[in-house]
PDB file of C-alpha atoms in Angstrom:
ATOM      1  CA  MET A   4       0.098  -0.016   0.184  1.00 45.00           C
ATOM      2  CA  TYR A   5       1.302   3.557  -0.853  1.00 45.00           C
ATOM      3  CA  ASN A   6       1.072   6.009   1.894  1.00 51.00           C
ATOM      4  CA  ASN A   7      -0.006   9.570   0.877  1.00 50.00           C
ATOM      5  CA  GLU A   8       3.554  11.027   0.017  1.00 54.00           C
ATOM      6  CA  GLU A   9       4.486   7.968  -2.047  1.00 54.00           C
ATOM      7  CA  TYR A  10       1.091   7.843  -3.774  1.00 48.00           C
ATOM      8  CA  LEU A  11       1.292  11.690  -4.945  1.00 48.00           C
ATOM      9  CA  GLU A  12       4.913  11.274  -5.695  1.00 57.00           C
ATOM     10  CA  ASN A  13       4.199   8.300  -8.180  1.00 56.00           C
ATOM     11  CA  PHE A  14       1.051   9.947  -9.376  1.00 51.00           C
ATOM     12  CA  ASP A  15       3.058  13.121 -10.377  1.00 56.00           C
ATOM     13  CA  THR A  16       5.539  10.920 -12.218  1.00 54.00           C
ATOM     14  CA  VAL A  17       2.929   9.296 -14.446  1.00 53.00           C
ATOM     15  CA  PHE A  18       0.617  12.407 -14.735  1.00 48.00           C
ATOM     16  CA  GLU A  19       2.636  13.992 -17.657  1.00 57.00           C
ATOM     17  CA  ASP A  20       2.333  10.647 -19.492  1.00 58.00           C
ATOM     18  CA  VAL A  21      -1.535  10.413 -19.036  1.00 57.00           C
ATOM     19  CA  LYS A  22      -1.951  13.884 -19.814  1.00 56.00           C
ATOM     20  CA  PHE A  23      -0.103  13.609 -23.265  1.00 58.00           C
ATOM     21  CA  THR A  24      -2.399  10.738 -24.393  1.00 58.00           C
ATOM     22  CA  ALA A  25      -5.694  11.699 -22.482  1.00 57.00           C
ATOM     23  CA  ASN A  26      -5.806  15.337 -23.028  1.00 59.00           C
ATOM     24  CA  SER A  27      -5.765  15.203 -26.934  1.00 72.00           C
ATOM     25  CA  PHE A  28      -9.013  13.870 -28.398  1.00 81.00           C
ATOM     26  CA  VAL A  29      -6.909  13.471 -31.757  1.00 87.00           C
ATOM     27  CA  ARG A  30      -4.291  11.272 -30.345  1.00 87.00           C
ATOM     28  CA  LEU A  31      -6.857   9.101 -28.427  1.00 86.00           C
ATOM     29  CA  LYS A  32      -8.754   8.616 -31.715  1.00 88.00           C
ATOM     30  CA  ILE A  33      -5.511   7.742 -33.361  1.00 91.00           C
ATOM     31  CA  LEU A  34      -4.570   5.421 -30.658  1.00 90.00           C
ATOM     32  CA  ALA A  35      -7.990   3.673 -30.724  1.00 88.00           C
ATOM     33  CA  SER A  36      -8.006   3.407 -34.614  1.00 91.00           C
ATOM     34  CA  LEU A  37      -4.802   1.533 -34.568  1.00 93.00           C
ATOM     35  CA  TYR A  38      -5.861  -0.772 -31.474  1.00 89.00           C
ATOM     36  CA  ASP A  39      -6.994  -3.487 -33.683  1.00 84.00           C
ATOM     37  CA  SER A  40      -4.702  -3.535 -36.664  1.00 90.00           C
ATOM     38  CA  PRO A  41      -1.850  -1.276 -38.228  1.00 94.00           C
ATOM     39  CA  GLN A  42      -3.133   1.374 -40.649  1.00 95.00           C
ATOM     40  CA  ASN A  43      -1.689   3.805 -43.037  1.00 94.00           C
ATOM     41  CA  MET A  44      -2.371   7.448 -43.200  1.00 93.00           C
ATOM     42  CA  ARG A  45      -5.334   7.099 -45.720  1.00 93.00           C
ATOM     43  CA  GLU A  46      -7.117   4.456 -43.640  1.00 94.00           C
ATOM     44  CA  MET A  47      -6.741   6.470 -40.356  1.00 93.00           C
ATOM     45  CA  THR A  48      -8.484   9.514 -42.008  1.00 93.00           C
ATOM     46  CA  LYS A  49     -11.213   7.125 -43.049  1.00 92.00           C
ATOM     47  CA  THR A  50     -11.559   5.494 -39.756  1.00 90.00           C
ATOM     48  CA  THR A  51     -11.041   8.505 -37.329  1.00 90.00           C
ATOM     49  CA  GLY A  52     -12.771  11.192 -39.386  1.00 92.00           C
ATOM     50  CA  LEU A  53      -9.763  13.506 -38.676  1.00 91.00           C
ATOM     51  CA  SER A  54      -7.993  15.556 -41.302  1.00 93.00           C
ATOM     52  CA  TYR A  55      -4.872  14.389 -42.926  1.00 92.00           C
ATOM     53  CA  SER A  56      -2.945  17.318 -41.397  1.00 92.00           C
ATOM     54  CA  SER A  57      -4.287  16.562 -37.737  1.00 90.00           C
ATOM     55  CA  ILE A  58      -3.264  12.932 -38.024  1.00 92.00           C
ATOM     56  CA  SER A  59       0.218  13.709 -39.439  1.00 91.00           C
ATOM     57  CA  SER A  60       1.267  16.025 -36.834  1.00 88.00           C
ATOM     58  CA  ASN A  61       0.140  13.872 -33.893  1.00 91.00           C
ATOM     59  CA  ILE A  62       1.253  10.558 -35.160  1.00 92.00           C
ATOM     60  CA  HIS A  63       4.696  11.827 -35.377  1.00 90.00           C
ATOM     61  CA  LYS A  64       4.384  13.080 -31.579  1.00 90.00           C
ATOM     62  CA  LEU A  65       3.146   9.632 -30.735  1.00 92.00           C
ATOM     63  CA  CYS A  66       6.109   8.003 -32.546  1.00 92.00           C
ATOM     64  CA  ALA A  67       8.462  10.223 -30.776  1.00 91.00           C
ATOM     65  CA  GLU A  68       6.994   9.353 -27.498  1.00 88.00           C
ATOM     66  CA  GLY A  69       7.310   5.662 -28.165  1.00 90.00           C
ATOM     67  CA  TYR A  70       3.502   4.651 -28.426  1.00 90.00           C
ATOM     68  CA  VAL A  71       3.499   4.251 -32.209  1.00 94.00           C
ATOM     69  CA  GLU A  72       6.116   2.957 -34.774  1.00 94.00           C
ATOM     70  CA  LYS A  73       6.126   3.136 -38.588  1.00 93.00           C
ATOM     71  CA  ILE A  74       6.623  -0.309 -40.452  1.00 91.00           C
ATOM     72  CA  HIS A  75       6.866   0.592 -44.159  1.00 89.00           C
ATOM     73  CA  ASN A  76       3.794   2.795 -45.143  1.00 89.00           C
ATOM     74  CA  SER A  77       1.727   1.737 -42.016  1.00 94.00           C
ATOM     75  CA  PHE A  78       1.642   2.818 -38.429  1.00 95.00           C
ATOM     76  CA  GLN A  79       1.123   0.380 -35.665  1.00 95.00           C
ATOM     77  CA  LEU A  80       1.033   0.594 -31.660  1.00 94.00           C
ATOM     78  CA  THR A  81       4.282  -0.297 -30.015  1.00 94.00           C
ATOM     79  CA  ASN A  82       3.915  -2.610 -26.824  1.00 93.00           C
ATOM     80  CA  LEU A  83       3.878   0.641 -24.582  1.00 88.00           C
ATOM     81  CA  GLY A  84       1.208   2.149 -26.932  1.00 89.00           C
ATOM     82  CA  LEU A  85      -0.806  -1.142 -26.541  1.00 90.00           C
ATOM     83  CA  ILE A  86      -0.591  -1.069 -22.941  1.00 87.00           C
ATOM     84  CA  TYR A  87      -1.378   2.551 -22.484  1.00 85.00           C
ATOM     85  CA  THR A  88      -4.306   2.299 -25.015  1.00 87.00           C
ATOM     86  CA  THR A  89      -5.787  -0.786 -23.267  1.00 86.00           C
ATOM     87  CA  ILE A  90      -5.651   0.938 -19.878  1.00 81.00           C
ATOM     88  CA  LEU A  91      -7.315   4.271 -21.283  1.00 82.00           C
ATOM     89  CA  MET A  92      -9.978   2.180 -22.947  1.00 82.00           C
ATOM     90  CA  ASP A  93     -10.647   0.324 -19.532  1.00 81.00           C
ATOM     91  CA  PHE A  94     -10.732   3.536 -17.633  1.00 79.00           C
ATOM     92  CA  ARG A  95     -13.241   4.815 -20.262  1.00 78.00           C
ATOM     93  CA  ASP A  96     -15.359   1.767 -19.662  1.00 80.00           C
ATOM     94  CA  VAL A  97     -15.112   2.092 -15.887  1.00 79.00           C
ATOM     95  CA  ILE A  98     -16.215   5.875 -15.909  1.00 81.00           C
ATOM     96  CA  ALA A  99     -19.154   4.881 -18.146  1.00 79.00           C
ATOM     97  CA  THR A 100     -20.064   2.097 -15.838  1.00 79.00           C
ATOM     98  CA  ILE A 101     -20.141   4.285 -12.928  1.00 82.00           C
ATOM     99  CA  SER A 102     -21.666   7.307 -14.601  1.00 83.00           C
ATOM    100  CA  ASN A 103     -24.578   5.353 -16.081  1.00 82.00           C
ATOM    101  CA  ASN A 104     -25.734   3.914 -12.630  1.00 85.00           C
ATOM    102  CA  ALA A 105     -24.258   6.529 -10.330  1.00 85.00           C
ATOM    103  CA  ASP A 106     -26.900   6.063  -7.737  1.00 81.00           C
ATOM    104  CA  PHE A 107     -26.587   2.416  -7.541  1.00 86.00           C
ATOM    105  CA  TRP A 108     -22.912   2.809  -6.696  1.00 88.00           C
ATOM    106  CA  LEU A 109     -23.299   5.852  -4.457  1.00 86.00           C
ATOM    107  CA  ASP A 110     -25.842   4.623  -2.059  1.00 87.00           C
ATOM    108  CA  HIS A 111     -25.055   0.899  -1.685  1.00 92.00           C
ATOM    109  CA  ASP A 112     -22.735  -1.119   0.364  1.00 93.00           C
ATOM    110  CA  ILE A 113     -19.840  -2.319  -1.838  1.00 92.00           C
ATOM    111  CA  SER A 114     -17.710  -3.938   1.096  1.00 91.00           C
ATOM    112  CA  SER A 115     -18.609  -7.221  -0.368  1.00 92.00           C
ATOM    113  CA  LEU A 116     -16.428  -6.367  -3.493  1.00 92.00           C
ATOM    114  CA  SER A 117     -12.609  -6.899  -3.192  1.00 90.00           C
ATOM    115  CA  VAL A 118     -10.071  -4.396  -4.552  1.00 84.00           C
ATOM    116  CA  GLU A 119      -9.619  -6.829  -7.772  1.00 88.00           C
ATOM    117  CA  ASP A 120     -13.383  -6.874  -8.219  1.00 91.00           C
ATOM    118  CA  LEU A 121     -13.478  -3.074  -8.310  1.00 87.00           C
ATOM    119  CA  ASN A 122     -10.444  -3.125 -10.556  1.00 83.00           C
ATOM    120  CA  LYS A 123     -12.406  -4.982 -12.970  1.00 87.00           C
ATOM    121  CA  LEU A 124     -15.562  -3.047 -12.812  1.00 89.00           C
ATOM    122  CA  SER A 125     -15.135  -2.239 -16.622  1.00 88.00           C
ATOM    123  CA  SER A 126     -16.433  -5.652 -17.122  1.00 91.00           C
ATOM    124  CA  LEU A 127     -19.988  -4.229 -16.245  1.00 91.00           C
ATOM    125  CA  GLU A 128     -19.983  -1.484 -18.817  1.00 87.00           C
ATOM    126  CA  GLY A 129     -23.348  -1.604 -20.749  1.00 89.00           C
ATOM    127  CA  SER A 130     -25.127  -3.113 -17.931  1.00 91.00           C
ATOM    128  CA  GLU A 131     -28.869  -2.281 -17.361  1.00 91.00           C
ATOM    129  CA  LEU A 132     -30.259  -1.068 -13.977  1.00 91.00           C
ATOM    130  CA  ILE A 133     -33.791  -2.859 -13.475  1.00 91.00           C
ATOM    131  CA  ARG A 134     -35.731  -0.519 -11.116  1.00 91.00           C
ATOM    132  CA  CYS A 135     -39.176  -0.866  -9.424  1.00 91.00           C
ATOM    133  CA  ASN A 136     -41.577   2.024  -9.870  1.00 85.00           C
ATOM    134  CA  SER A 137     -44.929   2.985  -8.831  1.00 84.00           C
ATOM    135  CA  MET A 138     -46.492   1.326 -11.922  1.00 85.00           C
ATOM    136  CA  ASP A 139     -44.566  -1.942 -11.253  1.00 87.00           C
ATOM    137  CA  ILE A 140     -43.383  -2.525  -7.735  1.00 86.00           C
ATOM    138  CA  TYR A 141     -42.276  -6.069  -8.245  1.00 86.00           C
ATOM    139  CA  LYS A 142     -40.276  -5.289 -11.604  1.00 90.00           C
ATOM    140  CA  THR A 143     -36.975  -6.561 -10.314  1.00 89.00           C
ATOM    141  CA  HIS A 144     -38.532  -9.804  -8.779  1.00 86.00           C
ATOM    142  CA  LYS A 145     -40.322 -10.427 -12.069  1.00 87.00           C
ATOM    143  CA  GLU A 146     -37.140 -10.038 -13.953  1.00 86.00           C
ATOM    144  CA  PHE A 147     -35.379 -12.413 -11.835  1.00 82.00           C
ATOM    145  CA  LYS A 148     -37.835 -15.068 -12.096  1.00 82.00           C
ATOM    146  CA  ARG A 149     -37.794 -14.708 -15.911  1.00 84.00           C
ATOM    147  CA  LEU A 150     -34.031 -15.288 -16.131  1.00 84.00           C
ATOM    148  CA  PHE A 151     -34.008 -18.076 -13.821  1.00 81.00           C
ATOM    149  CA  LYS A 152     -36.720 -20.008 -16.130  1.00 78.00           C
ATOM    150  CA  ASN A 153     -34.383 -19.753 -19.154  1.00 75.00           C
ATOM    151  CA  SER A 154     -31.055 -20.902 -17.334  1.00 82.00           C
ATOM    152  CA  LYS A 155     -29.192 -23.898 -18.564  1.00 85.00           C
ATOM    153  CA  TYR A 156     -27.010 -23.586 -15.419  1.00 90.00           C
ATOM    154  CA  LEU A 157     -27.055 -21.365 -12.320  1.00 93.00           C
ATOM    155  CA  LYS A 158     -24.706 -20.007  -9.845  1.00 95.00           C
ATOM    156  CA  VAL A 159     -26.422 -17.981  -7.105  1.00 95.00           C
ATOM    157  CA  ILE A 160     -25.589 -16.277  -3.845  1.00 95.00           C
ATOM    158  CA  PHE A 161     -28.618 -15.458  -1.817  1.00 92.00           C
ATOM    159  CA  PRO A 162     -28.025 -13.065   1.259  1.00 91.00           C
ATOM    160  CA  TYR A 163     -31.593 -13.233   2.327  1.00 88.00           C
ATOM    161  CA  LEU A 164     -34.660 -15.402   2.185  1.00 86.00           C
ATOM    162  CA  HIS A 165     -37.370 -14.754  -0.355  1.00 86.00           C
ATOM    163  CA  PRO A 166     -40.282 -17.011  -0.211  1.00 87.00           C
ATOM    164  CA  GLU A 167     -40.313 -17.471  -4.075  1.00 88.00           C
ATOM    165  CA  TYR A 168     -36.601 -18.150  -4.511  1.00 89.00           C
ATOM    166  CA  PRO A 169     -36.459 -21.738  -3.117  1.00 91.00           C
ATOM    167  CA  LYS A 170     -39.425 -22.685  -5.136  1.00 90.00           C
ATOM    168  CA  LEU A 171     -37.495 -21.462  -8.220  1.00 89.00           C
ATOM    169  CA  ILE A 172     -34.401 -23.438  -7.345  1.00 91.00           C
ATOM    170  CA  ARG A 173     -36.778 -26.558  -6.640  1.00 92.00           C
ATOM    171  CA  ARG A 174     -38.280 -26.349 -10.011  1.00 90.00           C
ATOM    172  CA  LEU A 175     -34.760 -26.109 -11.873  1.00 91.00           C
ATOM    173  CA  VAL A 176     -33.272 -29.007  -9.894  1.00 92.00           C
ATOM    174  CA  LEU A 177     -36.116 -31.288 -10.571  1.00 92.00           C
ATOM    175  CA  LYS A 178     -35.644 -30.228 -14.297  1.00 90.00           C
ATOM    176  CA  GLY A 179     -32.059 -31.376 -14.105  1.00 90.00           C
ATOM    177  CA  ILE A 180     -30.591 -27.948 -14.322  1.00 91.00           C
ATOM    178  CA  LYS A 181     -27.170 -27.652 -12.560  1.00 94.00           C
ATOM    179  CA  VAL A 182     -27.473 -25.116  -9.613  1.00 94.00           C
ATOM    180  CA  GLU A 183     -24.779 -24.202  -7.205  1.00 96.00           C
ATOM    181  CA  LEU A 184     -26.066 -22.204  -4.437  1.00 95.00           C
ATOM    182  CA  ILE A 185     -24.327 -20.132  -1.655  1.00 96.00           C
ATOM    183  CA  VAL A 186     -26.197 -18.860   1.220  1.00 94.00           C
ATOM    184  CA  SER A 187     -25.467 -17.469   4.712  1.00 92.00           C
ATOM    185  CA  ARG A 188     -25.775 -19.841   7.739  1.00 92.00           C
ATOM    186  CA  ASP A 189     -28.769 -18.355   9.251  1.00 92.00           C
ATOM    187  CA  ILE A 190     -30.956 -18.944   6.275  1.00 92.00           C
ATOM    188  CA  LEU A 191     -29.581 -22.185   5.142  1.00 93.00           C
ATOM    189  CA  ASP A 192     -32.077 -24.542   6.989  1.00 92.00           C
ATOM    190  CA  SER A 193     -35.065 -22.547   5.852  1.00 92.00           C
ATOM    191  CA  PHE A 194     -33.818 -22.839   2.106  1.00 91.00           C
ATOM    192  CA  ILE A 195     -33.435 -26.657   2.518  1.00 93.00           C
ATOM    193  CA  ARG A 196     -36.890 -27.017   4.153  1.00 93.00           C
ATOM    194  CA  ASP A 197     -38.420 -24.749   1.129  1.00 93.00           C
ATOM    195  CA  ILE A 198     -36.581 -26.528  -1.532  1.00 93.00           C
ATOM    196  CA  GLY A 199     -37.372 -29.928   0.015  1.00 93.00           C
ATOM    197  CA  ASN A 200     -35.039 -32.317   1.675  1.00 92.00           C
ATOM    198  CA  ASP A 201     -35.873 -34.969  -0.840  1.00 93.00           C
ATOM    199  CA  VAL A 202     -35.258 -32.625  -3.862  1.00 93.00           C
ATOM    200  CA  VAL A 203     -31.940 -31.445  -2.157  1.00 92.00           C
ATOM    201  CA  LYS A 204     -30.650 -34.924  -1.527  1.00 92.00           C
ATOM    202  CA  LYS A 205     -31.504 -36.177  -4.909  1.00 91.00           C
ATOM    203  CA  GLY A 206     -29.939 -33.059  -6.563  1.00 92.00           C
ATOM    204  CA  ILE A 207     -26.640 -33.533  -4.611  1.00 91.00           C
ATOM    205  CA  TYR A 208     -26.776 -37.380  -5.304  1.00 90.00           C
ATOM    206  CA  ASP A 209     -27.288 -36.788  -9.204  1.00 91.00           C
ATOM    207  CA  GLY A 210     -24.662 -34.232  -9.017  1.00 91.00           C
ATOM    208  CA  ASN A 211     -26.810 -31.230 -10.433  1.00 93.00           C
ATOM    209  CA  PHE A 212     -27.286 -29.463  -7.093  1.00 94.00           C
ATOM    210  CA  SER A 213     -24.938 -28.031  -4.484  1.00 93.00           C
ATOM    211  CA  ILE A 214     -25.561 -25.875  -1.541  1.00 94.00           C
ATOM    212  CA  LYS A 215     -22.757 -24.059   0.388  1.00 95.00           C
ATOM    213  CA  TYR A 216     -22.947 -21.776   3.361  1.00 94.00           C
ATOM    214  CA  LEU A 217     -20.874 -19.053   5.090  1.00 94.00           C
ATOM    215  CA  GLU A 218     -20.981 -18.298   8.657  1.00 91.00           C
ATOM    216  CA  GLU A 219     -20.846 -14.595   8.189  1.00 88.00           C
ATOM    217  CA  ASP A 220     -23.380 -12.286   6.597  1.00 87.00           C
ATOM    218  CA  ILE A 221     -23.283 -12.037   2.836  1.00 92.00           C
ATOM    219  CA  LYS A 222     -23.583  -8.413   1.453  1.00 93.00           C
ATOM    220  CA  ILE A 223     -24.240  -9.200  -2.211  1.00 94.00           C
ATOM    221  CA  ALA A 224     -26.902 -11.071  -4.171  1.00 94.00           C
ATOM    222  CA  LEU A 225     -25.362 -12.510  -7.322  1.00 95.00           C
ATOM    223  CA  ALA A 226     -26.696 -14.783 -10.079  1.00 94.00           C
ATOM    224  CA  ILE A 227     -24.933 -16.239 -13.039  1.00 95.00           C
ATOM    225  CA  SER A 228     -26.082 -18.328 -15.862  1.00 92.00           C
ATOM    226  CA  ASN A 229     -24.913 -19.008 -19.435  1.00 89.00           C
ATOM    227  CA  GLU A 230     -26.834 -15.899 -20.489  1.00 91.00           C
ATOM    228  CA  PHE A 231     -26.880 -13.437 -17.766  1.00 93.00           C
ATOM    229  CA  LEU A 232     -25.463 -11.756 -14.614  1.00 94.00           C
ATOM    230  CA  THR A 233     -27.224  -9.870 -12.039  1.00 94.00           C
ATOM    231  CA  VAL A 234     -26.160  -8.078  -8.974  1.00 95.00           C
ATOM    232  CA  GLY A 235     -28.021  -6.703  -5.868  1.00 93.00           C
ATOM    233  CA  LEU A 236     -26.416  -4.784  -3.048  1.00 94.00           C
ATOM    234  CA  PHE A 237     -27.431  -3.751   0.269  1.00 94.00           C
ATOM    235  CA  LYS A 238     -28.132  -0.121   1.130  1.00 92.00           C
ATOM    236  CA  LEU A 239     -26.100   1.842   3.584  1.00 90.00           C
ATOM    237  CA  ASP A 240     -28.620   1.528   6.204  1.00 91.00           C
ATOM    238  CA  GLY A 241     -27.969  -2.376   6.185  1.00 90.00           C
ATOM    239  CA  THR A 242     -31.086  -3.374   4.333  1.00 92.00           C
ATOM    240  CA  TYR A 243     -31.020  -5.391   1.105  1.00 92.00           C
ATOM    241  CA  ASP A 244     -32.406  -3.005  -1.781  1.00 92.00           C
ATOM    242  CA  GLN A 245     -35.049  -5.225  -3.611  1.00 90.00           C
ATOM    243  CA  ASN A 246     -35.873  -2.452  -5.949  1.00 92.00           C
ATOM    244  CA  ARG A 247     -32.877  -2.181  -7.883  1.00 92.00           C
ATOM    245  CA  LEU A 248     -31.086  -5.024  -9.827  1.00 92.00           C
ATOM    246  CA  LEU A 249     -28.011  -4.715 -12.147  1.00 93.00           C
ATOM    247  CA  LEU A 250     -28.303  -6.844 -15.231  1.00 94.00           C
ATOM    248  CA  SER A 251     -25.759  -7.753 -18.112  1.00 94.00           C
ATOM    249  CA  ASN A 252     -25.857 -10.515 -20.684  1.00 93.00           C
ATOM    250  CA  ARG A 253     -22.282  -9.561 -21.806  1.00 93.00           C
ATOM    251  CA  LYS A 254     -19.744 -12.190 -21.549  1.00 94.00           C
ATOM    252  CA  LYS A 255     -17.034 -10.242 -19.733  1.00 93.00           C
ATOM    253  CA  ALA A 256     -19.793  -9.261 -17.195  1.00 94.00           C
ATOM    254  CA  ILE A 257     -20.713 -12.956 -16.576  1.00 95.00           C
ATOM    255  CA  ASN A 258     -17.010 -13.931 -16.258  1.00 96.00           C
ATOM    256  CA  TRP A 259     -16.696 -11.082 -13.702  1.00 96.00           C
ATOM    257  CA  GLY A 260     -19.611 -12.614 -11.820  1.00 95.00           C
ATOM    258  CA  LEU A 261     -18.062 -15.966 -11.956  1.00 96.00           C
ATOM    259  CA  ALA A 262     -14.786 -14.893 -10.347  1.00 95.00           C
ATOM    260  CA  ILE A 263     -16.619 -13.414  -7.439  1.00 95.00           C
ATOM    261  CA  PHE A 264     -18.718 -16.460  -7.036  1.00 96.00           C
ATOM    262  CA  ASN A 265     -15.800 -18.674  -7.123  1.00 95.00           C
ATOM    263  CA  SER A 266     -13.972 -16.744  -4.415  1.00 94.00           C
ATOM    264  CA  TYR A 267     -16.845 -16.992  -2.110  1.00 94.00           C
ATOM    265  CA  SER A 268     -17.382 -20.750  -3.025  1.00 94.00           C
ATOM    266  CA  GLN A 269     -13.809 -21.367  -1.755  1.00 94.00           C
ATOM    267  CA  SER A 270     -14.595 -19.840   1.554  1.00 92.00           C
ATOM    268  CA  ALA A 271     -17.895 -21.557   1.897  1.00 94.00           C
ATOM    269  CA  LEU A 272     -18.614 -24.872   3.600  1.00 92.00           C
ATOM    270  CA  ALA A 273     -20.337 -27.605   1.496  1.00 87.00           C
ATOM    271  CA  LEU A 274     -23.538 -29.171   2.880  1.00 79.00           C
ATOM    272  CA  ILE A 275     -23.567 -32.737   3.273  1.00 73.00           C
ATOM    273  CA  MET A 276     -26.751 -34.763   3.476  1.00 65.00           C
ATOM    274  CA  ASN A 277     -27.056 -37.975   5.482  1.00 63.00           C
TER     275      ASN A 277
END
């Protein structure tokens, strides 16, 4: 961990590099256009929409700083340029993710997310925030049920017991859908009872159901399938927010959720039925 002086000293060192690339819209467009493949000047004017003169003056500056190199008649990113451009694009996605759903991140408890989870928050770029409203106070719940029904497999973290959710799990297990469930210890017995001891035993025996528990409170609701990721959080007053649900069907978001689920799963205790 940096102390304040070390952090500020290091930030000051990199600020000039960041300012050189990020403070010029022209240079950013050039770097973005070269991100996927090398291009010559004519191709860059077409892909960026910039004038020949704007590209010419800035491409030489980028070459001088080591971000771009000329190979024959084309320009391509150097390793340094590729790294910087990747970081800048990732930063853009993080800002977009936070800005588009600012209230979701502002007034919720995010202590359940590790530093690594937050570092990869750009994976949620393009997510949709499902909100309940006066016309539909059960909108998030209905969306949740709809998503469950179409799942080919399901990995879920439940921090609280909703009377409908054990029934949903029961139906999926009986259909042979693979379900992995993590709950807090205080709701474990209720979940098993509502799913049904016989269904739980059969699911575990057949290998299409597992249920694990954590002794401590869980501060995140997570559901991942082959087609979606949903994230629910607790409000700052300690109550779960059933009125807002973050939803994404993008592969990178699903992978982000899987990493979180696997981290919780490693710490959780497996239920063994006699």
